[in-house]
Tab-separated table of C-alpha atoms in Angstrom:
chain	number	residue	atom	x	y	z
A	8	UNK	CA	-63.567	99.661	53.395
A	9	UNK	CA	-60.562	98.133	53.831
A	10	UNK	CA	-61.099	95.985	50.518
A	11	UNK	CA	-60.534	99.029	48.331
A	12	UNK	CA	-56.740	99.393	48.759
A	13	UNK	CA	-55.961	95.935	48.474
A	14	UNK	CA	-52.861	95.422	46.345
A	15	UNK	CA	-53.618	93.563	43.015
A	16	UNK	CA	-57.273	94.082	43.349
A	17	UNK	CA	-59.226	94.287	39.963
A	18	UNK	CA	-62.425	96.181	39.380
A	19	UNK	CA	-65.372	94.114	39.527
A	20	UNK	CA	-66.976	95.820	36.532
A	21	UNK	CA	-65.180	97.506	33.290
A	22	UNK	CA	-66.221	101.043	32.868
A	23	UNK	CA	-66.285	101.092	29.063
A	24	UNK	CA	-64.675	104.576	27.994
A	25	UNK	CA	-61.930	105.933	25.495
A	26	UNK	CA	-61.562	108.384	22.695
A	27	UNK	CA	-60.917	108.048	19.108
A	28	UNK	CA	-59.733	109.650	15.889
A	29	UNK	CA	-61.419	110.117	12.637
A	30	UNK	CA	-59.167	111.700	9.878
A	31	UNK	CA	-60.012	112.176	5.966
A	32	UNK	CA	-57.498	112.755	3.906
A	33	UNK	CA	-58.114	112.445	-0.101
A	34	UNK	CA	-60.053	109.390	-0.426
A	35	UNK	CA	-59.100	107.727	2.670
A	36	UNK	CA	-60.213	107.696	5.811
A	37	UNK	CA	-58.563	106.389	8.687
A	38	UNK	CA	-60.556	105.866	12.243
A	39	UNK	CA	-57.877	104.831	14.980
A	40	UNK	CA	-58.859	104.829	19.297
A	41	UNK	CA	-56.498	106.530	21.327
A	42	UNK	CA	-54.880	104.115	23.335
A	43	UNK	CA	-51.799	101.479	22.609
A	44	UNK	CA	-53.547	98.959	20.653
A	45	UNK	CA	-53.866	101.377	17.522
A	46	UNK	CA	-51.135	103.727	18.520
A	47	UNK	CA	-48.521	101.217	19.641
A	48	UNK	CA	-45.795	104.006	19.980
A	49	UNK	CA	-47.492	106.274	22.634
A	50	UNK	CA	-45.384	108.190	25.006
A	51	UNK	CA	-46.133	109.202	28.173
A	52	UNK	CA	-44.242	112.020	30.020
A	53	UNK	CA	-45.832	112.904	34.022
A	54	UNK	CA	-44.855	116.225	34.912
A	55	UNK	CA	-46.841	116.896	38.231
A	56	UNK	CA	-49.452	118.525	37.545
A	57	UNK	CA	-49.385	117.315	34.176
A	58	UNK	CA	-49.670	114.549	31.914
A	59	UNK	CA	-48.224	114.814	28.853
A	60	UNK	CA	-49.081	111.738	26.143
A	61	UNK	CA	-48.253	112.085	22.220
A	62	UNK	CA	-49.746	109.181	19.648
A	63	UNK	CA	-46.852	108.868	16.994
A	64	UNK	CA	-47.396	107.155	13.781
A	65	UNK	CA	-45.974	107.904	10.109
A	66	UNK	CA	-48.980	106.439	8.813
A	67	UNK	CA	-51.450	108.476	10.433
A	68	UNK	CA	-51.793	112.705	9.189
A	69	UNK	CA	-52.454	113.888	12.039
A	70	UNK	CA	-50.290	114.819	14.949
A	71	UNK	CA	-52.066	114.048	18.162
A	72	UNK	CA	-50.912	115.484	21.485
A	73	UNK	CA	-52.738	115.289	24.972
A	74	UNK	CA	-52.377	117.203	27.845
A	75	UNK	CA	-54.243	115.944	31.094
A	76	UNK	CA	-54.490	117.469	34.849
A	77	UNK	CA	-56.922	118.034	37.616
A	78	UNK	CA	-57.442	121.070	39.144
A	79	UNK	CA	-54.329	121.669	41.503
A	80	UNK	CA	-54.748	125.337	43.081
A	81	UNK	CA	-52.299	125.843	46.253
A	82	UNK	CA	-53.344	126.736	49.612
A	83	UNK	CA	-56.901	125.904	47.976
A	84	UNK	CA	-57.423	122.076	49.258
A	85	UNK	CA	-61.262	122.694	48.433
A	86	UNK	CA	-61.113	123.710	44.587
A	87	UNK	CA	-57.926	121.554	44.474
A	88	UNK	CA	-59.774	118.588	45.734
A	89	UNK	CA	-62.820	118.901	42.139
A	90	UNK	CA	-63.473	115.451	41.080
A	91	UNK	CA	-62.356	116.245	37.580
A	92	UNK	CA	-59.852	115.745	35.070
A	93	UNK	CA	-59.062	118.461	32.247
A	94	UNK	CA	-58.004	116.779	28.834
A	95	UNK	CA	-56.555	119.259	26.252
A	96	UNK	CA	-56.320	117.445	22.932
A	97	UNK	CA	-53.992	119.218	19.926
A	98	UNK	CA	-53.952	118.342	16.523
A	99	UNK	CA	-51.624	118.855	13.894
A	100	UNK	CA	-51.767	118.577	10.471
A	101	UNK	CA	-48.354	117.184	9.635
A	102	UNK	CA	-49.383	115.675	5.735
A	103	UNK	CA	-48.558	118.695	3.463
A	104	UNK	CA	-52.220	117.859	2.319
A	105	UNK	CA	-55.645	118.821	3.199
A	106	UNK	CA	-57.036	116.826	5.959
A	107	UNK	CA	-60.184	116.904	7.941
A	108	UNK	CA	-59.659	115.554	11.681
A	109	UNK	CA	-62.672	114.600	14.129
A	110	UNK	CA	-61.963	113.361	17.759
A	111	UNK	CA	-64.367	111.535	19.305
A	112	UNK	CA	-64.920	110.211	22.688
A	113	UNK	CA	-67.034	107.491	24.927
A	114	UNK	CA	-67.679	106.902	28.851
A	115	UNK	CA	-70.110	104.622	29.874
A	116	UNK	CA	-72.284	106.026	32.903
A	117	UNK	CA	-70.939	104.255	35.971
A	118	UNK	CA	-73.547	104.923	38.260
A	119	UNK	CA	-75.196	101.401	39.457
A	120	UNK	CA	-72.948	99.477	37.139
A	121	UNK	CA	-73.111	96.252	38.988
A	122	UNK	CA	-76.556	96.572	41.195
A	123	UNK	CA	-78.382	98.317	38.451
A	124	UNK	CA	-78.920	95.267	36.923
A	125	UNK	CA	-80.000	93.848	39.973
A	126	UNK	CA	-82.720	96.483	41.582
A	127	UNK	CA	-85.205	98.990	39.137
A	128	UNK	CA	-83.588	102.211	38.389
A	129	UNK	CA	-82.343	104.370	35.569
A	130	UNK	CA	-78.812	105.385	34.721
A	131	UNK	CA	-79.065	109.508	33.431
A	132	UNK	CA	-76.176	111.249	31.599
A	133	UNK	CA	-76.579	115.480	30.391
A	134	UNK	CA	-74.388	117.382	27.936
A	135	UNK	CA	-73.402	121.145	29.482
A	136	UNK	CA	-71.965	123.294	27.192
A	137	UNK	CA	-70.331	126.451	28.920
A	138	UNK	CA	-67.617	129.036	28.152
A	139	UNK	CA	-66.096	126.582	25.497
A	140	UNK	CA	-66.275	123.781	27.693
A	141	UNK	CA	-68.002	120.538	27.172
A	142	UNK	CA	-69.184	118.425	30.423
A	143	UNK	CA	-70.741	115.306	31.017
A	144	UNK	CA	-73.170	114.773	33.636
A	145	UNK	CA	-73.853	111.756	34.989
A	146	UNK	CA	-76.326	110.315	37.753
């Protein structure tokens, strides 16, 4: 309805979601989320279809880039239309020294996330794992 598009209007409910890093380095290890509280410096660039984002920080070994888009195919308003989003993460060792980088990543399942608590049901997420590709499936 009409609510939806009201300017200034707040979700009700905060999907909890976000990705983090994990990098070991000699004998430290350094775990830092990917979003401007840890990486106060992040850039954004939008270049339609893409959005570019980089996570600078000297004190951090590892370069971190992402790359985001959904699927945009012209003349195709059916694939174009996919309710996803493609995130392309690249790291880059930029230390001079050995370093072993892990990125990790949450999203709370946002099916029922205000009535579940309300009426009996159950909230189901699956891993697929195709052609390199990992997907999240939630119902």
């Amino acid at each position: 309805g009409a609510t939806n598009y009201e300017i200034g209007r707040r979700p009700e409910e905060k999907l909890e979601q976000g990705f983090a890093l994990r990098v070991e380095s000699g004998a430290r290890t350094l775990v830092r989320r990917l979003d401007c509280d840890d990486f106060p410096e992040v850039r954004f660039c939008g270049e339609y279809p893409l959005g570019l984002v980089e996570y600078p920080d000297a004190d951090v070994p590892v370069q971190v880039k992402l790359t985001a888009y959904s699927p945009f195919i012209p003349l195709d308003a059916a694939d174009s239309a996919l309710p996803a989003t493609v995130l392309q993460f690249t790291l880059k060792n930029v230390s001079g020294e050995p370093a072993t980088a892990t990125l990790g990543g949450w999203l709370e399942n946002g099916v029922c996330i205000a009535s579940g608590r309300e009426m009996n049901g159950s909230r189901v997420n699956r891993v697929e794992r195709s052609a390199g590709l990992t997907m999240v499936l939630i119902s």
